C-alpha cells in the first residue's frame, strides 16, 4: 500500500496543472469572448452560486446613496457590536467613554469578524471598507474618506427570525448603548476638505455662566426649548424643522460662548462651517446633506466670509461708475484667488432652500461684528428667525462674572464698579480678564481693584474721544494752579 505522504508531490502537481488550465481558459474567455456573452455568463454564474449558497447576507453601509448622508443604522450597529465584539474579535478599536476617563469602549477594527448568538441561532458580523475612487480632473491633499460597512451573515432557514426579531433587538440595544456613551462632537470642514471631520465637543459654557441680563437669558432659553418640542407644529404649518439665529455685537461680547451654551443646553452636535474652504455651491449642498439632526450649523464672522456681505442695491448704484467697476473686478480677482466660488444665492438656498429640510431639528447660527454690512436677504425673518444682540458688559453681567471668577456675590467695591461700568463701554471678555487672578497671591479685592483701574482708564479714553485733545489741554491748564498748593 502506497504511503500518502509519498504521494503528496503528485497530488500538488495535479492541483497546480488544474489551476493553470482554469486560468488559461479564463484568460481566453476574457480576451476573445464578446462582452455581451461574458456579462451574460457572469450574471448566471452569480445566480448559480447564490442558489447553491445557503447563507443570506445583509450589508449596512456608513453612508446612504452616493456618499450624501450618514446612515444612522451603521452607528447603531457599531454601538451594539461594541458590547459583544470584545469577547470574540481579535482586532479591536478603543475609544474613551463619556464622563469616564478611566474606561475604554471597544469596537471591531476594519476587516474583522465576530459572532453573535440570539435565541440559539449563531450569526456572523463582518466589518470592512471600500476606497472612494478619485474624482476625475481633481487634485487634493486630502483624499475622500473610505466608506465603511458591516455585513450580517446567517443561514437562510432563520431569515424571518433575523430580519424581524434579531434586527429589532440590535437597534434597541444599540440605541441604549449610544445614549450611555454618546459624546457631543464638534465638526469642521477646514483645510480645504470637502467632508466633515470631528473632535469631541467639551466646551463647558452654560447659560448660568453667561454675562448677560437674566431676563434676556431666560427669553433665549425658552425660545430654544420651545423649538425642540415643536416637531408637530412645524409639520402642521408646512415648514422645515429648523430655526435661524443671528448673533451680533462687538468683538469679545460672547457670541462663540453663546453657541457653546446652546449646544450644551440642547445636547446638540456643532458643525463649524468654514465657507472659504468650500469650493462651490454644489460642495456646500453636499456638506449640508451630511449633517445630522439635533445639531447646530455655525458660520462665524459671516461679514468676513467671501464676498457675501455687500448690499446688492449699493452694488447696482456703483456698477455704472469707473470706481465701481474697478472695485468689482478687484473683488472678483480676490474671489478667484481664494479658490471658493460660493455665491450669496447658494448660501441662501443652503439656509432655507429645498435641501435645508434634509434633516430635522437643526439650528443655523450666524455671528457677525457688523450687522449693518450684511445683505438684508441674508438676515430677514424666515432665514434668521431670531436676532440676538450681545453688547457691552453692564452691572448685571459683571455680577455673574464676579460669581464665576471670584465666587463673590457682594463686596464693598461693587458700588464703585457699578458707578463706572454703567458709564463706559467694556466687553465681558475685558471684564473677565481683569477679574482673573494672575497669581496665587492675588485675592478677590486685588482683582476688583484691577477692574476698577481698567474702568477708570476706559472712562478717561472715552472722555478724551468725546472732548478732543484741545479741550483736555485747556482743562489741564486751568486745573494746574489749583494743584499748586497741594504740592
Short mmCIF file of C-alpha atoms in Angstrom, two decimals:
data_model
loop_
_atom_site.label_atom_id
_atom_site.label_comp_id
_atom_site.label_asym_id
_atom_site.label_seq_id
_atom_site.Cartn_x
_atom_site.Cartn_y
_atom_site.Cartn_z
CA UNK A 1 0.00 0.00 0.00
CA UNK A 2 1.40 3.41 -1.05
CA UNK A 3 2.24 5.89 1.70
CA UNK A 4 0.01 9.04 1.42
CA UNK A 5 2.97 11.23 2.32
CA UNK A 6 4.98 9.84 -0.59
CA UNK A 7 2.07 10.64 -2.94
CA UNK A 8 1.85 14.34 -1.93
CA UNK A 9 4.04 15.72 -4.77
CA UNK A 10 1.78 14.05 -7.33
CA UNK A 11 -1.33 15.50 -5.69
CA UNK A 12 0.08 19.02 -5.65
CA UNK A 13 1.15 18.66 -9.25
CA UNK A 14 -2.40 17.72 -10.26
CA UNK A 15 -3.84 20.70 -8.39
CA UNK A 16 -1.30 23.06 -9.96
CA UNK A 17 -2.00 21.85 -13.52
CA UNK A 18 -5.76 22.16 -12.92
CA UNK A 19 -5.38 25.76 -11.70
CA UNK A 20 -3.21 26.66 -14.68
CA UNK A 21 -5.82 25.19 -17.02
CA UNK A 22 -8.62 27.20 -15.37
CA UNK A 23 -6.54 30.41 -15.52
CA UNK A 24 -5.74 29.77 -19.20
CA UNK A 25 -9.35 29.25 -20.21
CA UNK A 26 -10.49 32.24 -18.12
CA UNK A 27 -7.91 34.47 -19.83
CA UNK A 28 -9.01 33.21 -23.26
CA UNK A 29 -12.64 33.88 -22.32
CA UNK A 30 -11.86 37.47 -21.29
CA UNK A 31 -9.87 38.15 -24.45
CA UNK A 32 -11.99 36.59 -27.18
CA UNK A 33 -15.49 36.23 -25.72
CA UNK A 34 -17.89 39.05 -26.75
CA UNK A 35 -18.65 41.44 -23.85
CA UNK A 36 -22.40 40.70 -24.06
CA UNK A 37 -21.82 36.94 -23.72
CA UNK A 38 -19.32 37.47 -20.91
CA UNK A 39 -21.77 39.63 -18.93
CA UNK A 40 -24.49 37.01 -19.50
CA UNK A 41 -22.23 34.21 -18.23
CA UNK A 42 -21.17 36.27 -15.19
CA UNK A 43 -24.79 37.01 -14.33
CA UNK A 44 -25.74 33.33 -14.47
CA UNK A 45 -22.65 32.25 -12.54
CA UNK A 46 -23.66 34.64 -9.74
CA UNK A 47 -27.19 33.25 -9.74
CA UNK A 48 -25.93 29.66 -9.60
CA UNK A 49 -23.56 30.47 -6.72
CA UNK A 50 -26.38 32.25 -4.84
CA UNK A 51 -28.67 29.24 -5.35
CA UNK A 52 -26.03 26.86 -4.01
CA UNK A 53 -25.01 29.16 -1.14
CA UNK A 54 -27.26 28.53 1.92
CA UNK A 55 -26.29 31.81 3.64
CA UNK A 56 -28.02 35.20 3.47
CA UNK A 57 -26.03 38.43 3.73
CA UNK A 58 -27.24 41.92 4.78
CA UNK A 59 -24.98 44.94 4.20
CA UNK A 60 -25.19 48.10 6.31
CA UNK A 61 -23.13 50.95 4.83
CA UNK A 62 -21.87 54.04 6.62
CA UNK A 63 -23.47 56.40 4.08
CA UNK A 64 -26.76 56.39 2.21
CA UNK A 65 -26.80 56.98 -1.54
CA UNK A 66 -23.76 58.48 -3.22
CA UNK A 67 -21.94 59.48 -0.01
CA UNK A 68 -24.62 62.03 0.85
CA UNK A 69 -25.95 61.28 4.30
CA UNK A 70 -24.58 59.22 7.21
CA UNK A 71 -26.61 56.05 7.74
CA UNK A 72 -27.99 56.04 11.28
CA UNK A 73 -28.22 52.23 11.29
CA UNK A 74 -24.43 51.97 10.84
CA UNK A 75 -23.66 53.86 14.06
CA UNK A 76 -26.33 51.84 15.92
CA UNK A 77 -24.78 48.52 14.78
CA UNK A 78 -21.32 49.83 15.71
CA UNK A 79 -22.57 50.62 19.22
CA UNK A 80 -24.26 47.20 19.54
CA UNK A 81 -21.15 45.31 18.43
CA UNK A 82 -19.04 47.21 20.94
CA UNK A 83 -20.88 45.21 23.61
CA UNK A 84 -20.06 41.74 22.21
CA UNK A 85 -17.10 42.15 19.87
CA UNK A 86 -14.52 42.19 22.68
CA UNK A 87 -15.47 38.58 23.51
CA UNK A 88 -14.80 37.08 20.08
CA UNK A 89 -12.95 39.55 17.80
CA UNK A 90 -9.14 39.59 17.90
CA UNK A 91 -8.55 43.09 16.48
CA UNK A 92 -10.39 45.92 18.26
CA UNK A 93 -10.53 49.74 18.30
CA UNK A 94 -10.68 51.64 21.60
CA UNK A 95 -12.37 54.98 22.41
CA UNK A 96 -12.89 56.91 25.63
CA UNK A 97 -16.41 56.72 27.02
CA UNK A 98 -18.46 59.69 28.06
CA UNK A 99 -17.78 61.17 31.52
CA UNK A 100 -15.33 58.36 32.38
CA UNK A 101 -11.65 58.93 31.66
CA UNK A 102 -10.66 55.52 33.04
CA UNK A 103 -12.89 53.36 30.83
CA UNK A 104 -12.50 52.45 27.15
CA UNK A 105 -15.25 51.45 24.74
CA UNK A 106 -14.10 48.67 22.38
CA UNK A 107 -15.37 48.08 18.85
CA UNK A 108 -14.39 45.94 15.86
CA UNK A 109 -11.49 47.02 13.69
CA UNK A 110 -11.74 47.01 9.88
CA UNK A 111 -11.78 43.61 8.13
CA UNK A 112 -12.55 41.82 11.39
CA UNK A 113 -15.16 39.12 12.12
CA UNK A 114 -17.16 38.33 15.23
CA UNK A 115 -20.10 36.06 16.08
CA UNK A 116 -23.28 36.72 17.99
CA UNK A 117 -25.93 34.35 19.30
CA UNK A 118 -29.67 35.06 19.50
CA UNK A 119 -32.26 32.51 20.65
CA UNK A 120 -29.80 29.69 19.93
CA UNK A 121 -29.02 30.92 16.40
CA UNK A 122 -25.44 31.92 15.60
CA UNK A 123 -24.83 34.83 13.21
CA UNK A 124 -21.62 36.37 11.92
CA UNK A 125 -20.76 40.08 11.69
CA UNK A 126 -18.01 41.25 9.29
CA UNK A 127 -16.57 44.78 9.08
CA UNK A 128 -14.90 46.27 6.02
CA UNK A 129 -14.40 49.40 3.97
CA UNK A 130 -14.35 50.45 0.33
CA UNK A 131 -11.94 53.07 -1.01
CA UNK A 132 -13.64 56.03 -2.69
CA UNK A 133 -12.41 56.39 -6.32
CA UNK A 134 -10.66 59.72 -7.04
CA UNK A 135 -12.63 62.39 -8.84
CA UNK A 136 -11.63 63.00 -12.47
CA UNK A 137 -9.67 66.19 -13.17
CA UNK A 138 -9.22 66.99 -9.47
CA UNK A 139 -6.30 67.09 -7.10
CA UNK A 140 -6.40 67.39 -3.32
CA UNK A 141 -4.00 66.79 -0.45
CA UNK A 142 -7.00 65.47 1.48
CA UNK A 143 -8.43 62.39 -0.30
CA UNK A 144 -12.06 61.34 0.01
CA UNK A 145 -12.73 59.24 3.13
CA UNK A 146 -13.17 55.48 2.76
CA UNK A 147 -16.70 54.12 3.04
CA UNK A 148 -17.06 51.59 5.83
CA UNK A 149 -19.70 48.91 6.16
CA UNK A 150 -20.90 45.97 8.26
CA UNK A 151 -22.18 42.67 6.86
CA UNK A 152 -24.51 40.34 8.72
CA UNK A 153 -24.34 36.68 7.58
CA UNK A 154 -26.73 33.88 8.66
CA UNK A 155 -28.36 30.68 7.38
CA UNK A 156 -31.37 31.23 5.15
CA UNK A 157 -33.62 29.00 7.27
CA UNK A 158 -33.51 31.69 10.01
CA UNK A 159 -34.21 34.61 7.65
CA UNK A 160 -37.62 35.50 9.08
CA UNK A 161 -36.44 35.50 12.68
CA UNK A 162 -33.29 37.50 11.91
CA UNK A 163 -34.98 40.18 9.79
CA UNK A 164 -37.90 40.68 12.15
CA UNK A 165 -36.77 39.89 15.71
CA UNK A 166 -32.98 39.96 15.78
CA UNK A 167 -32.50 43.25 13.91
CA UNK A 168 -35.11 44.89 16.13
CA UNK A 169 -33.12 43.64 19.14
CA UNK A 170 -29.89 45.06 17.64
CA UNK A 171 -31.45 48.51 17.08
CA UNK A 172 -32.94 48.68 20.58
CA UNK A 173 -29.73 47.64 22.34
CA UNK A 174 -27.55 49.79 20.07
CA UNK A 175 -29.58 52.92 20.85
CA UNK A 176 -29.34 52.24 24.58
CA UNK A 177 -25.55 51.94 24.34
CA UNK A 178 -25.38 55.11 22.22
CA UNK A 179 -27.37 57.05 24.84
CA UNK A 180 -25.00 55.87 27.59
CA UNK A 181 -21.76 56.57 25.75
CA UNK A 182 -22.75 59.46 23.46
CA UNK A 183 -20.24 62.28 23.18
CA UNK A 184 -21.21 65.53 21.53
CA UNK A 185 -19.00 66.30 18.53
CA UNK A 186 -17.53 69.44 17.02
CA UNK A 187 -17.28 69.10 13.23
CA UNK A 188 -15.23 71.17 10.82
CA UNK A 189 -14.59 71.27 7.08
CA UNK A 190 -11.36 73.29 7.36
CA UNK A 191 -8.12 72.84 5.39
CA UNK A 192 -9.94 72.63 2.01
CA UNK A 193 -11.77 69.44 2.95
CA UNK A 194 -14.98 68.53 1.13
CA UNK A 195 -16.20 66.44 4.05
CA UNK A 196 -16.63 66.79 7.81
CA UNK A 197 -14.03 65.73 10.36
CA UNK A 198 -14.68 65.95 14.09
CA UNK A 199 -13.34 66.00 17.62
CA UNK A 200 -15.19 65.59 20.93
CA UNK A 201 -17.04 68.78 21.93
CA UNK A 202 -16.02 69.60 25.50
CA UNK A 203 -16.79 73.31 25.89
CA UNK A 204 -18.08 73.91 29.46
CA UNK A 205 -20.17 77.04 28.74
CA UNK A 206 -23.66 77.19 30.28
CA UNK A 207 -26.33 79.87 30.25
CA UNK A 208 -25.88 80.23 34.02
CA UNK A 209 -22.30 81.47 33.45
CA UNK A 210 -23.04 83.92 30.58
CA UNK A 211 -22.52 87.61 31.41
CA UNK A 212 -25.99 88.75 30.33
CA UNK A 213 -29.16 90.14 31.83
CA UNK A 214 -31.15 87.37 33.49
CA UNK A 215 -34.34 88.30 31.66
CA UNK A 216 -32.61 88.07 28.26
CA UNK A 217 -31.09 84.68 29.09
CA UNK A 218 -34.48 83.29 30.14
CA UNK A 219 -36.02 84.52 26.88
CA UNK A 220 -33.36 82.76 24.76
CA UNK A 221 -33.56 79.51 26.77
CA UNK A 222 -37.36 79.47 26.48
CA UNK A 223 -37.12 80.01 22.71
CA UNK A 224 -34.64 77.14 22.31
CA UNK A 225 -36.63 74.68 24.44
CA UNK A 226 -39.86 75.58 22.63
CA UNK A 227 -38.17 74.82 19.30
CA UNK A 228 -37.11 71.32 20.39
CA UNK A 229 -40.73 70.47 21.27
CA UNK A 230 -42.27 71.86 18.06
CA UNK A 231 -41.88 69.00 15.58
CA UNK A 232 -45.64 68.60 15.06
CA UNK A 233 -46.13 72.38 14.86
CA UNK A 234 -43.57 72.76 12.06
CA UNK A 235 -45.12 69.82 10.18
CA UNK A 236 -48.59 71.38 10.54
CA UNK A 237 -47.55 74.77 9.15
CA UNK A 238 -45.51 73.18 6.34
CA UNK A 239 -42.02 74.40 7.31
CA UNK A 240 -38.74 72.56 7.73
CA UNK A 241 -37.94 71.89 11.40
CA UNK A 242 -35.10 74.38 11.73
CA UNK A 243 -34.53 77.81 13.23
CA UNK A 244 -32.05 80.57 12.43
CA UNK A 245 -30.24 82.73 14.98
CA UNK A 246 -28.20 85.85 14.20
CA UNK A 247 -25.76 86.78 16.99
CA UNK A 248 -24.27 90.25 16.54
CA UNK A 249 -22.26 92.68 18.60
CA UNK A 250 -18.70 93.99 19.12
CA UNK A 251 -15.78 91.54 19.41
CA UNK A 252 -15.43 89.97 22.86
CA UNK A 253 -19.11 90.04 23.78
CA UNK A 254 -19.51 86.25 23.97
CA UNK A 255 -21.00 85.16 20.63
CA UNK A 256 -18.99 81.92 20.42
CA UNK A 257 -19.64 81.22 24.10
CA UNK A 258 -23.36 81.65 23.47
CA UNK A 259 -23.22 78.95 20.75
CA UNK A 260 -21.45 76.55 23.12
CA UNK A 261 -24.09 77.23 25.79
CA UNK A 262 -26.83 76.45 23.22
CA UNK A 263 -25.19 73.13 22.34
CA UNK A 264 -24.81 72.14 25.99
CA UNK A 265 -28.39 73.11 26.83
CA UNK A 266 -29.91 71.09 23.97
CA UNK A 267 -27.26 68.31 23.82
CA UNK A 268 -26.64 69.09 20.12
CA UNK A 269 -23.58 68.49 17.96
CA UNK A 270 -21.90 71.57 16.40
CA UNK A 271 -20.90 71.91 12.72
CA UNK A 272 -18.44 74.81 12.32
CA UNK A 273 -18.69 75.65 8.61
CA UNK A 274 -15.66 77.40 7.12
CA UNK A 275 -17.04 78.98 3.93
CA UNK A 276 -13.65 79.88 2.50
CA UNK A 277 -12.78 76.16 2.36
CA UNK A 278 -15.89 75.29 0.31
CA UNK A 279 -15.16 75.06 -3.41
CA UNK A 280 -18.60 75.91 -4.82
CA UNK A 281 -22.35 75.79 -4.19
CA UNK A 282 -22.54 72.08 -5.04
CA UNK A 283 -19.97 71.24 -2.38
CA UNK A 284 -21.82 73.46 0.10
CA UNK A 285 -25.01 71.50 -0.56
CA UNK A 286 -23.13 68.20 -0.12
CA UNK A 287 -21.82 69.32 3.27
CA UNK A 288 -25.35 70.28 4.31
CA UNK A 289 -26.76 66.86 3.44
CA UNK A 290 -24.06 65.16 5.53
CA UNK A 291 -25.12 66.97 8.71
CA UNK A 292 -27.33 65.15 11.20
CA UNK A 293 -30.41 66.16 13.13
CA UNK A 294 -30.06 67.58 16.65
CA UNK A 295 -27.21 69.82 15.54
CA UNK A 296 -26.15 73.47 15.24
CA UNK A 297 -24.66 74.66 11.95
CA UNK A 298 -22.44 77.67 12.65
CA UNK A 299 -20.91 80.25 10.31
CA UNK A 300 -18.85 82.61 12.45
CA UNK A 301 -17.92 86.14 11.34
CA UNK A 302 -20.08 85.92 8.25
CA UNK A 303 -19.21 89.54 7.47
CA UNK A 304 -15.65 88.32 6.75
CA UNK A 305 -16.66 85.23 4.73
CA UNK A 306 -16.07 85.66 1.00
CA UNK A 307 -17.99 88.39 -0.88
CA UNK A 308 -21.38 87.82 0.77
CA UNK A 309 -21.81 90.96 2.83
CA UNK A 310 -22.23 93.85 0.40
CA UNK A 311 -25.74 95.11 -0.20
CA UNK A 312 -26.97 94.45 -3.70
CA UNK A 313 -28.65 97.84 -4.07
CA UNK A 314 -25.36 99.61 -3.44
CA UNK A 315 -23.60 97.39 -5.95
CA UNK A 316 -26.10 98.39 -8.62
CA UNK A 317 -25.51 102.08 -7.88
CA UNK A 318 -21.75 101.68 -8.19
CA UNK A 319 -21.84 99.48 -11.28
CA UNK A 320 -22.13 102.48 -13.64
CA UNK A 321 -19.09 104.32 -12.29
CA UNK A 322 -15.46 103.68 -13.11
CA UNK A 323 -14.51 103.20 -9.45
CA UNK A 324 -17.35 100.72 -9.03
CA UNK A 325 -16.10 98.69 -11.96
CA UNK A 326 -12.55 98.63 -10.56
CA UNK A 327 -13.82 97.56 -7.13
CA UNK A 328 -15.94 94.82 -8.70
CA UNK A 329 -13.03 93.46 -10.75
CA UNK A 330 -10.77 93.56 -7.68
CA UNK A 331 -13.28 91.52 -5.63
CA UNK A 332 -13.71 89.01 -8.46
CA UNK A 333 -9.93 88.58 -8.66
CA UNK A 334 -9.68 88.05 -4.87
CA UNK A 335 -12.51 85.51 -5.03
CA UNK A 336 -10.77 83.54 -7.79
CA UNK A 337 -7.53 83.54 -5.80
CA UNK A 338 -9.34 82.28 -2.69
CA UNK A 339 -10.43 79.19 -4.59
CA UNK A 340 -14.05 79.41 -3.42
CA UNK A 341 -16.95 80.09 -5.76
CA UNK A 342 -19.74 80.06 -3.18
CA UNK A 343 -22.33 82.72 -4.03
CA UNK A 344 -24.90 84.57 -1.96
CA UNK A 345 -27.62 82.70 -3.82
CA UNK A 346 -26.01 79.37 -2.92
CA UNK A 347 -25.81 80.36 0.74
CA UNK A 348 -29.46 81.47 0.79
CA UNK A 349 -30.50 78.11 -0.65
CA UNK A 350 -28.34 76.44 1.98
CA UNK A 351 -30.28 78.22 4.74
CA UNK A 352 -33.87 77.76 3.61
CA UNK A 353 -33.93 76.12 0.16
CA UNK A 354 -35.29 72.69 -0.70
CA UNK A 355 -32.16 70.95 0.61
CA UNK A 356 -32.42 72.62 4.02
CA UNK A 357 -35.13 70.11 5.05
CA UNK A 358 -32.92 67.03 4.56
CA UNK A 359 -32.52 66.54 8.33
CA UNK A 360 -34.88 67.84 11.01
CA UNK A 361 -34.28 69.59 14.33
CA UNK A 362 -31.39 71.87 13.43
CA UNK A 363 -30.30 75.37 14.34
CA UNK A 364 -28.43 77.60 11.88
CA UNK A 365 -26.40 80.30 13.65
CA UNK A 366 -24.57 83.23 12.06
CA UNK A 367 -22.29 85.56 14.02
CA UNK A 368 -21.10 89.00 12.95
CA UNK A 369 -19.40 92.03 14.44
CA UNK A 370 -21.05 94.41 11.97
CA UNK A 371 -24.67 93.54 11.27
CA UNK A 372 -25.14 96.59 9.01
CA UNK A 373 -22.72 95.12 6.47
CA UNK A 374 -24.84 92.04 5.83
CA UNK A 375 -27.18 91.77 2.86
CA UNK A 376 -30.82 92.12 4.05
CA UNK A 377 -31.69 88.94 2.12
CA UNK A 378 -29.37 87.04 4.46
CA UNK A 379 -30.78 88.38 7.71
CA UNK A 380 -34.52 88.65 7.03
CA UNK A 381 -37.01 86.82 9.24
CA UNK A 382 -37.61 83.30 7.98
CA UNK A 383 -33.89 82.83 7.43
CA UNK A 384 -32.52 84.33 10.63
CA UNK A 385 -35.65 84.00 12.75
CA UNK A 386 -34.25 85.48 15.97
CA UNK A 387 -31.75 88.34 16.18
CA UNK A 388 -29.78 88.45 19.44
CA UNK A 389 -27.62 91.48 20.23
CA UNK A 390 -24.68 90.79 22.51
CA UNK A 391 -23.48 94.18 23.71
CA UNK A 392 -21.09 95.64 26.28
CA UNK A 393 -20.98 94.38 29.85
CA UNK A 394 -23.15 96.14 32.41
CA UNK A 395 -23.53 95.69 36.16
CA UNK A 396 -25.77 92.61 35.98
CA UNK A 397 -23.29 90.88 33.69
CA UNK A 398 -20.42 91.90 35.99
CA UNK A 399 -22.14 90.22 38.96
CA UNK A 400 -22.32 86.94 37.02
CA UNK A 401 -18.61 87.16 36.17
CA UNK A 402 -17.68 88.07 39.76
CA UNK A 403 -19.51 84.97 40.97
CA UNK A 404 -17.83 82.80 38.30
CA UNK A 405 -14.27 84.08 38.76
CA UNK A 406 -14.13 85.23 42.39
CA UNK A 407 -17.04 83.36 43.98
CA UNK A 408 -18.35 86.69 45.26
CA UNK A 409 -21.98 87.78 45.38
CA UNK A 410 -21.35 91.01 47.32
CA UNK A 411 -18.38 93.24 48.21
CA UNK A 412 -17.87 96.88 49.28
CA UNK A 413 -16.09 97.59 45.96
CA UNK A 414 -19.14 96.52 43.94
CA UNK A 415 -20.62 100.03 44.28
CA UNK A 416 -17.58 101.62 42.65
CA UNK A 417 -17.72 99.07 39.85
CA UNK A 418 -21.43 99.75 39.34
CA UNK A 419 -20.92 103.52 39.02
CA UNK A 420 -18.12 103.13 36.49
CA UNK A 421 -19.38 100.21 34.39
CA UNK A 422 -22.65 101.99 33.56
CA UNK A 423 -20.69 104.92 32.11
CA UNK A 424 -18.14 103.11 29.89
CA UNK A 425 -18.18 100.57 27.07
CA UNK A 426 -16.26 97.47 28.14
CA UNK A 427 -16.74 93.94 26.82
CA UNK A 428 -17.37 90.90 29.01
CA UNK A 429 -14.03 89.50 27.78
CA UNK A 430 -12.17 92.57 29.17
CA UNK A 431 -14.05 92.38 32.47
CA UNK A 432 -13.27 88.66 32.79
CA UNK A 433 -9.58 89.26 32.05
CA UNK A 434 -9.30 91.81 34.87
CA UNK A 435 -11.19 89.60 37.32
CA UNK A 436 -8.99 86.59 36.66
CA UNK A 437 -6.26 86.17 39.32
CA UNK A 438 -2.79 86.43 37.78
CA UNK A 439 -1.10 84.63 40.68
CA UNK A 440 -1.96 82.69 43.83
CA UNK A 441 -1.25 85.84 45.92
CA UNK A 442 -3.97 87.90 44.22
CA UNK A 443 -7.20 87.77 46.19
CA UNK A 444 -10.70 88.94 45.20
CA UNK A 445 -10.09 92.51 46.41
CA UNK A 446 -6.97 92.90 44.27
CA UNK A 447 -8.85 91.61 41.18
CA UNK A 448 -11.70 94.06 41.81
CA UNK A 449 -9.20 96.94 42.14
CA UNK A 450 -7.65 95.85 38.81
CA UNK A 451 -11.08 96.06 37.20
CA UNK A 452 -11.81 99.49 38.74
CA UNK A 453 -8.47 100.76 37.41
CA UNK A 454 -9.28 99.40 33.93
CA UNK A 455 -12.73 101.05 34.05
CA UNK A 456 -11.23 104.39 35.05
CA UNK A 457 -8.76 104.21 32.16
CA UNK A 458 -11.58 103.34 29.76
CA UNK A 459 -13.60 106.29 31.07
CA UNK A 460 -10.64 108.64 30.54
CA UNK A 461 -10.20 107.41 26.96
CA UNK A 462 -13.90 107.85 26.35
CA UNK A 463 -13.85 111.43 27.67
CA UNK A 464 -10.79 112.22 25.57
CA UNK A 465 -12.50 110.85 22.50
CA UNK A 466 -15.60 112.95 23.10
CA UNK A 467 -13.96 116.25 24.11
CA UNK A 468 -10.83 116.13 21.98
CA UNK A 469 -7.16 116.83 22.82
CA UNK A 470 -7.54 120.66 22.88
CA UNK A 471 -10.27 120.58 25.49
CA UNK A 472 -8.22 118.17 27.61
CA UNK A 473 -5.22 120.54 27.44
CA UNK A 474 -7.40 123.53 28.35
CA UNK A 475 -8.86 121.69 31.32
CA UNK A 476 -5.38 120.66 32.37
CA UNK A 477 -4.10 124.29 32.18
CA UNK A 478 -6.98 125.67 34.25
CA UNK A 479 -6.64 122.87 36.77
CA UNK A 480 -2.87 123.32 37.23
CA UNK A 481 -2.91 126.39 39.55
CA UNK A 482 -5.38 124.68 41.88
CA UNK A 483 -2.96 121.77 42.32
CA UNK A 484 -0.04 124.05 43.30
CA UNK A 485 -0.96 124.49 46.99
CA UNK A 486 -1.18 120.73 47.45
CA UNK A 487 2.39 120.17 46.25
#
